[in-house]
């Protein structure tokens, strides 16, 4: 029997081109810059931010999650500019079953450069190492080709379509389900948690 893992929080993580770190109140302008883009919110559960106040409320909510040591997104900082260009992190974590769901958003100006795969890949590694996860999954709309590509580049496998899986913006949507498994963690956890 293993002790159930505790939330390791959001330590600063680095990749070749990015710094993954906690959002701060100073990031509101950067958050508004990409969250106000309707092309980005098109495939998300949230509506595009109409005013800076929407971004202030979002950042405040995330800061509250950090304070409660709940799972929360990392801000994606571009090393070149120092700007926050998106978020990545787990939106659901089930410690007993050693699984979590990954979600992300990225400024359109930074699409198709491999940055999201870089960020998501680092978070997946963190999930397997620091959170002892066995399964990490992610979902996307059927037509969200970019998100499917990110998942595939991160080693996630397509597992099927979840029909009418989520009510988003007044409409039930089918979602593609992807997942990646850590076999060594699975073997280590067999027998369960204390």
PDB file of C-alpha atoms in Angstrom:
ATOM      1  CA  UNK A   1       0.000   0.000   0.000  1.00  0.00           C
ATOM      2  CA  UNK A   2       1.278   3.462  -0.916  1.00  0.00           C
ATOM      3  CA  UNK A   3       0.396   6.776   0.744  1.00  0.00           C
ATOM      4  CA  UNK A   4      -1.992   8.800  -1.436  1.00  0.00           C
ATOM      5  CA  UNK A   5      -0.021  11.609  -3.129  1.00  0.00           C
ATOM      6  CA  UNK A   6      -0.439  15.208  -2.026  1.00  0.00           C
ATOM      7  CA  UNK A   7      -0.813  18.030  -4.509  1.00  0.00           C
ATOM      8  CA  UNK A   8       2.730  19.220  -5.321  1.00  0.00           C
ATOM      9  CA  UNK A   9       1.334  22.613  -6.371  1.00  0.00           C
ATOM     10  CA  UNK A  10       2.672  24.630  -9.295  1.00  0.00           C
ATOM     11  CA  UNK A  11       6.446  24.893  -9.046  1.00  0.00           C
ATOM     12  CA  UNK A  12       8.256  26.827 -11.771  1.00  0.00           C
ATOM     13  CA  UNK A  13       9.018  24.480 -14.673  1.00  0.00           C
ATOM     14  CA  UNK A  14      11.152  25.276 -17.666  1.00  0.00           C
ATOM     15  CA  UNK A  15      11.360  24.107 -21.261  1.00  0.00           C
ATOM     16  CA  UNK A  16      13.617  25.248 -24.085  1.00  0.00           C
ATOM     17  CA  UNK A  17      11.495  28.290 -24.969  1.00  0.00           C
ATOM     18  CA  UNK A  18       9.064  28.622 -22.062  1.00  0.00           C
ATOM     19  CA  UNK A  19       8.759  29.184 -18.341  1.00  0.00           C
ATOM     20  CA  UNK A  20       5.705  27.567 -16.755  1.00  0.00           C
ATOM     21  CA  UNK A  21       4.816  29.451 -13.581  1.00  0.00           C
ATOM     22  CA  UNK A  22       1.953  30.605 -11.408  1.00  0.00           C
ATOM     23  CA  UNK A  23      -0.130  33.427 -12.801  1.00  0.00           C
ATOM     24  CA  UNK A  24       0.028  36.722 -10.900  1.00  0.00           C
ATOM     25  CA  UNK A  25      -2.193  39.808 -10.815  1.00  0.00           C
ATOM     26  CA  UNK A  26       0.372  41.462 -13.131  1.00  0.00           C
ATOM     27  CA  UNK A  27      -0.535  38.978 -15.899  1.00  0.00           C
ATOM     28  CA  UNK A  28      -4.117  40.227 -16.364  1.00  0.00           C
ATOM     29  CA  UNK A  29      -3.264  42.284 -19.481  1.00  0.00           C
ATOM     30  CA  UNK A  30      -1.525  39.327 -21.136  1.00  0.00           C
ATOM     31  CA  UNK A  31      -4.414  37.006 -20.203  1.00  0.00           C
ATOM     32  CA  UNK A  32      -6.937  39.438 -21.706  1.00  0.00           C
ATOM     33  CA  UNK A  33      -4.866  39.681 -24.901  1.00  0.00           C
ATOM     34  CA  UNK A  34      -5.438  36.005 -25.743  1.00  0.00           C
ATOM     35  CA  UNK A  35      -8.665  35.227 -23.811  1.00  0.00           C
ATOM     36  CA  UNK A  36     -10.506  37.989 -25.701  1.00  0.00           C
ATOM     37  CA  UNK A  37      -9.798  36.217 -29.021  1.00  0.00           C
ATOM     38  CA  UNK A  38     -12.930  34.358 -30.162  1.00  0.00           C
ATOM     39  CA  UNK A  39     -10.826  31.952 -32.227  1.00  0.00           C
ATOM     40  CA  UNK A  40      -9.286  30.682 -28.973  1.00  0.00           C
ATOM     41  CA  UNK A  41     -12.521  30.384 -26.992  1.00  0.00           C
ATOM     42  CA  UNK A  42     -14.237  28.679 -29.956  1.00  0.00           C
ATOM     43  CA  UNK A  43     -13.225  25.239 -28.643  1.00  0.00           C
ATOM     44  CA  UNK A  44     -13.292  25.961 -24.899  1.00  0.00           C
ATOM     45  CA  UNK A  45     -15.957  25.725 -22.211  1.00  0.00           C
ATOM     46  CA  UNK A  46     -15.539  29.469 -21.506  1.00  0.00           C
ATOM     47  CA  UNK A  47     -16.658  32.476 -23.509  1.00  0.00           C
ATOM     48  CA  UNK A  48     -14.094  34.965 -24.809  1.00  0.00           C
ATOM     49  CA  UNK A  49     -13.318  37.729 -22.329  1.00  0.00           C
ATOM     50  CA  UNK A  50     -15.284  40.851 -23.251  1.00  0.00           C
ATOM     51  CA  UNK A  51     -13.598  43.229 -20.809  1.00  0.00           C
ATOM     52  CA  UNK A  52     -10.412  43.347 -18.741  1.00  0.00           C
ATOM     53  CA  UNK A  53     -12.675  42.695 -15.728  1.00  0.00           C
ATOM     54  CA  UNK A  54     -13.389  39.189 -17.098  1.00  0.00           C
ATOM     55  CA  UNK A  55      -9.653  38.508 -17.066  1.00  0.00           C
ATOM     56  CA  UNK A  56      -9.272  39.999 -13.572  1.00  0.00           C
ATOM     57  CA  UNK A  57     -11.982  37.609 -12.312  1.00  0.00           C
ATOM     58  CA  UNK A  58     -10.323  34.629 -14.025  1.00  0.00           C
ATOM     59  CA  UNK A  59      -6.885  35.427 -12.588  1.00  0.00           C
ATOM     60  CA  UNK A  60      -8.420  35.999  -9.128  1.00  0.00           C
ATOM     61  CA  UNK A  61     -10.092  32.579  -9.338  1.00  0.00           C
ATOM     62  CA  UNK A  62      -6.764  30.948 -10.250  1.00  0.00           C
ATOM     63  CA  UNK A  63      -4.960  32.780  -7.406  1.00  0.00           C
ATOM     64  CA  UNK A  64      -7.613  31.386  -5.041  1.00  0.00           C
ATOM     65  CA  UNK A  65      -6.884  27.859  -6.294  1.00  0.00           C
ATOM     66  CA  UNK A  66      -3.165  28.369  -5.604  1.00  0.00           C
ATOM     67  CA  UNK A  67      -3.960  29.554  -2.064  1.00  0.00           C
ATOM     68  CA  UNK A  68      -6.143  26.497  -1.384  1.00  0.00           C
ATOM     69  CA  UNK A  69      -3.429  24.200  -2.822  1.00  0.00           C
ATOM     70  CA  UNK A  70      -5.984  22.965  -5.351  1.00  0.00           C
ATOM     71  CA  UNK A  71      -5.029  21.963  -8.880  1.00  0.00           C
ATOM     72  CA  UNK A  72      -4.648  25.072 -11.011  1.00  0.00           C
ATOM     73  CA  UNK A  73      -3.145  26.088 -14.347  1.00  0.00           C
ATOM     74  CA  UNK A  74       0.378  27.289 -14.934  1.00  0.00           C
ATOM     75  CA  UNK A  75       0.868  30.479 -16.912  1.00  0.00           C
ATOM     76  CA  UNK A  76       2.963  29.915 -20.048  1.00  0.00           C
ATOM     77  CA  UNK A  77       5.605  32.627 -20.231  1.00  0.00           C
ATOM     78  CA  UNK A  78       7.505  33.177 -23.467  1.00  0.00           C
ATOM     79  CA  UNK A  79      11.198  33.400 -22.502  1.00  0.00           C
ATOM     80  CA  UNK A  80      11.855  35.778 -25.400  1.00  0.00           C
ATOM     81  CA  UNK A  81       9.288  38.429 -24.450  1.00  0.00           C
ATOM     82  CA  UNK A  82       8.407  37.666 -20.812  1.00  0.00           C
ATOM     83  CA  UNK A  83       4.707  37.745 -21.786  1.00  0.00           C
ATOM     84  CA  UNK A  84       2.176  35.153 -20.647  1.00  0.00           C
ATOM     85  CA  UNK A  85       0.885  33.591 -23.866  1.00  0.00           C
ATOM     86  CA  UNK A  86      -1.408  30.898 -22.475  1.00  0.00           C
ATOM     87  CA  UNK A  87      -2.140  28.423 -19.710  1.00  0.00           C
ATOM     88  CA  UNK A  88      -1.630  24.692 -19.244  1.00  0.00           C
ATOM     89  CA  UNK A  89      -2.446  22.373 -16.389  1.00  0.00           C
ATOM     90  CA  UNK A  90      -4.755  19.810 -14.894  1.00  0.00           C
ATOM     91  CA  UNK A  91      -8.466  20.588 -14.609  1.00  0.00           C
ATOM     92  CA  UNK A  92      -9.377  17.353 -12.887  1.00  0.00           C
ATOM     93  CA  UNK A  93      -7.337  15.073 -10.622  1.00  0.00           C
ATOM     94  CA  UNK A  94      -8.480  11.825  -9.058  1.00  0.00           C
ATOM     95  CA  UNK A  95      -5.633  10.802  -6.696  1.00  0.00           C
ATOM     96  CA  UNK A  96      -7.256   7.475  -5.727  1.00  0.00           C
ATOM     97  CA  UNK A  97      -7.226   6.359  -9.367  1.00  0.00           C
ATOM     98  CA  UNK A  98      -3.932   8.158 -10.161  1.00  0.00           C
ATOM     99  CA  UNK A  99      -5.420   9.995 -13.131  1.00  0.00           C
ATOM    100  CA  UNK A 100      -5.836  13.578 -14.229  1.00  0.00           C
ATOM    101  CA  UNK A 101      -7.160  15.565 -17.164  1.00  0.00           C
ATOM    102  CA  UNK A 102      -4.987  18.055 -19.012  1.00  0.00           C
ATOM    103  CA  UNK A 103      -6.269  21.290 -20.573  1.00  0.00           C
ATOM    104  CA  UNK A 104      -4.592  24.253 -22.256  1.00  0.00           C
ATOM    105  CA  UNK A 105      -5.057  27.480 -24.178  1.00  0.00           C
ATOM    106  CA  UNK A 106      -2.525  29.399 -26.260  1.00  0.00           C
ATOM    107  CA  UNK A 107      -2.414  32.812 -27.897  1.00  0.00           C
ATOM    108  CA  UNK A 108      -3.166  32.531 -31.627  1.00  0.00           C
ATOM    109  CA  UNK A 109       0.031  34.431 -32.459  1.00  0.00           C
ATOM    110  CA  UNK A 110       1.936  31.405 -31.110  1.00  0.00           C
ATOM    111  CA  UNK A 111       0.023  28.590 -32.828  1.00  0.00           C
ATOM    112  CA  UNK A 112       1.854  26.115 -35.088  1.00  0.00           C
ATOM    113  CA  UNK A 113       5.275  26.653 -33.499  1.00  0.00           C
ATOM    114  CA  UNK A 114       5.298  23.538 -31.294  1.00  0.00           C
ATOM    115  CA  UNK A 115       5.026  25.654 -28.129  1.00  0.00           C
ATOM    116  CA  UNK A 116       1.897  23.970 -26.786  1.00  0.00           C
ATOM    117  CA  UNK A 117       3.378  20.513 -27.294  1.00  0.00           C
ATOM    118  CA  UNK A 118       6.476  21.724 -25.433  1.00  0.00           C
ATOM    119  CA  UNK A 119       4.387  23.049 -22.508  1.00  0.00           C
ATOM    120  CA  UNK A 120       1.935  20.135 -22.360  1.00  0.00           C
ATOM    121  CA  UNK A 121       4.762  17.603 -22.632  1.00  0.00           C
ATOM    122  CA  UNK A 122       6.473  19.181 -19.619  1.00  0.00           C
ATOM    123  CA  UNK A 123       3.248  19.086 -17.584  1.00  0.00           C
ATOM    124  CA  UNK A 124       2.696  15.430 -18.507  1.00  0.00           C
ATOM    125  CA  UNK A 125       6.203  14.633 -17.262  1.00  0.00           C
ATOM    126  CA  UNK A 126       5.471  16.555 -14.046  1.00  0.00           C
ATOM    127  CA  UNK A 127       2.233  14.586 -13.620  1.00  0.00           C
ATOM    128  CA  UNK A 128       4.000  11.262 -13.932  1.00  0.00           C
ATOM    129  CA  UNK A 129       6.972  12.220 -11.755  1.00  0.00           C
ATOM    130  CA  UNK A 130       5.626  14.552  -9.055  1.00  0.00           C
ATOM    131  CA  UNK A 131       1.990  13.406  -8.886  1.00  0.00           C
ATOM    132  CA  UNK A 132       2.662   9.691  -9.524  1.00  0.00           C
ATOM    133  CA  UNK A 133      -0.097   9.618 -12.141  1.00  0.00           C
ATOM    134  CA  UNK A 134      -0.788   6.449 -14.099  1.00  0.00           C
ATOM    135  CA  UNK A 135      -3.170   7.986 -16.647  1.00  0.00           C
ATOM    136  CA  UNK A 136      -3.336  11.496 -18.105  1.00  0.00           C
ATOM    137  CA  UNK A 137      -6.189  12.229 -20.453  1.00  0.00           C
ATOM    138  CA  UNK A 138      -7.360  15.178 -22.513  1.00  0.00           C
ATOM    139  CA  UNK A 139     -10.433  15.902 -24.604  1.00  0.00           C
ATOM    140  CA  UNK A 140     -11.133  18.146 -27.562  1.00  0.00           C
ATOM    141  CA  UNK A 141     -13.914  19.004 -30.002  1.00  0.00           C
ATOM    142  CA  UNK A 142     -13.978  16.793 -33.095  1.00  0.00           C
ATOM    143  CA  UNK A 143     -13.043  19.725 -35.326  1.00  0.00           C
ATOM    144  CA  UNK A 144     -10.162  20.968 -33.147  1.00  0.00           C
ATOM    145  CA  UNK A 145      -7.342  19.581 -35.299  1.00  0.00           C
ATOM    146  CA  UNK A 146      -4.653  21.696 -33.578  1.00  0.00           C
ATOM    147  CA  UNK A 147      -5.478  20.278 -30.156  1.00  0.00           C
ATOM    148  CA  UNK A 148      -5.534  16.706 -31.515  1.00  0.00           C
ATOM    149  CA  UNK A 149      -2.053  17.286 -32.947  1.00  0.00           C
ATOM    150  CA  UNK A 150      -0.746  18.590 -29.607  1.00  0.00           C
ATOM    151  CA  UNK A 151      -2.009  15.470 -27.822  1.00  0.00           C
ATOM    152  CA  UNK A 152      -0.519  13.137 -30.420  1.00  0.00           C
ATOM    153  CA  UNK A 153       2.846  14.936 -30.317  1.00  0.00           C
ATOM    154  CA  UNK A 154       2.836  14.481 -26.517  1.00  0.00           C
ATOM    155  CA  UNK A 155       2.473  10.713 -26.894  1.00  0.00           C
ATOM    156  CA  UNK A 156      -1.246  10.571 -26.147  1.00  0.00           C
ATOM    157  CA  UNK A 157      -3.295   7.973 -27.991  1.00  0.00           C
ATOM    158  CA  UNK A 158      -6.778   8.480 -29.401  1.00  0.00           C
ATOM    159  CA  UNK A 159      -9.202   6.292 -27.447  1.00  0.00           C
ATOM    160  CA  UNK A 160     -12.531   7.190 -29.013  1.00  0.00           C
ATOM    161  CA  UNK A 161     -15.344   9.704 -29.282  1.00  0.00           C
ATOM    162  CA  UNK A 162     -17.395  10.609 -26.220  1.00  0.00           C
ATOM    163  CA  UNK A 163     -20.833  11.312 -27.707  1.00  0.00           C
ATOM    164  CA  UNK A 164     -22.788  14.332 -26.392  1.00  0.00           C
ATOM    165  CA  UNK A 165     -20.260  14.388 -23.546  1.00  0.00           C
ATOM    166  CA  UNK A 166     -20.457  18.000 -22.444  1.00  0.00           C
ATOM    167  CA  UNK A 167     -22.925  20.880 -22.526  1.00  0.00           C
ATOM    168  CA  UNK A 168     -20.969  23.878 -23.811  1.00  0.00           C
ATOM    169  CA  UNK A 169     -22.476  27.265 -24.568  1.00  0.00           C
ATOM    170  CA  UNK A 170     -25.965  25.757 -24.755  1.00  0.00           C
ATOM    171  CA  UNK A 171     -25.064  22.829 -27.014  1.00  0.00           C
ATOM    172  CA  UNK A 172     -24.119  19.198 -26.335  1.00  0.00           C
ATOM    173  CA  UNK A 173     -20.765  18.405 -27.956  1.00  0.00           C
ATOM    174  CA  UNK A 174     -19.034  15.193 -28.984  1.00  0.00           C
ATOM    175  CA  UNK A 175     -15.428  15.088 -27.791  1.00  0.00           C
ATOM    176  CA  UNK A 176     -12.370  13.108 -28.828  1.00  0.00           C
ATOM    177  CA  UNK A 177     -10.644  11.398 -25.883  1.00  0.00           C
ATOM    178  CA  UNK A 178      -6.874  10.953 -25.784  1.00  0.00           C
ATOM    179  CA  UNK A 179      -4.729   9.462 -23.023  1.00  0.00           C
ATOM    180  CA  UNK A 180      -1.175   8.503 -22.146  1.00  0.00           C
ATOM    181  CA  UNK A 181      -0.322   5.807 -19.602  1.00  0.00           C
ATOM    182  CA  UNK A 182       2.706   5.403 -17.336  1.00  0.00           C
ATOM    183  CA  UNK A 183       3.110   1.621 -17.010  1.00  0.00           C
ATOM    184  CA  UNK A 184       5.832   1.726 -14.334  1.00  0.00           C
ATOM    185  CA  UNK A 185       3.638   3.920 -12.106  1.00  0.00           C
ATOM    186  CA  UNK A 186       0.736   1.507 -12.684  1.00  0.00           C
ATOM    187  CA  UNK A 187       2.849  -1.462 -11.512  1.00  0.00           C
ATOM    188  CA  UNK A 188       4.141   0.521  -8.534  1.00  0.00           C
ATOM    189  CA  UNK A 189       0.612   1.429  -7.424  1.00  0.00           C
ATOM    190  CA  UNK A 190      -1.005  -1.950  -7.764  1.00  0.00           C
ATOM    191  CA  UNK A 191      -2.395  -2.793  -4.388  1.00  0.00           C
ATOM    192  CA  UNK A 192      -3.827   0.700  -4.036  1.00  0.00           C
ATOM    193  CA  UNK A 193      -3.456   3.599  -1.627  1.00  0.00           C
ATOM    194  CA  UNK A 194      -3.538   3.428   2.153  1.00  0.00           C
TER     195      UNK A 194
END
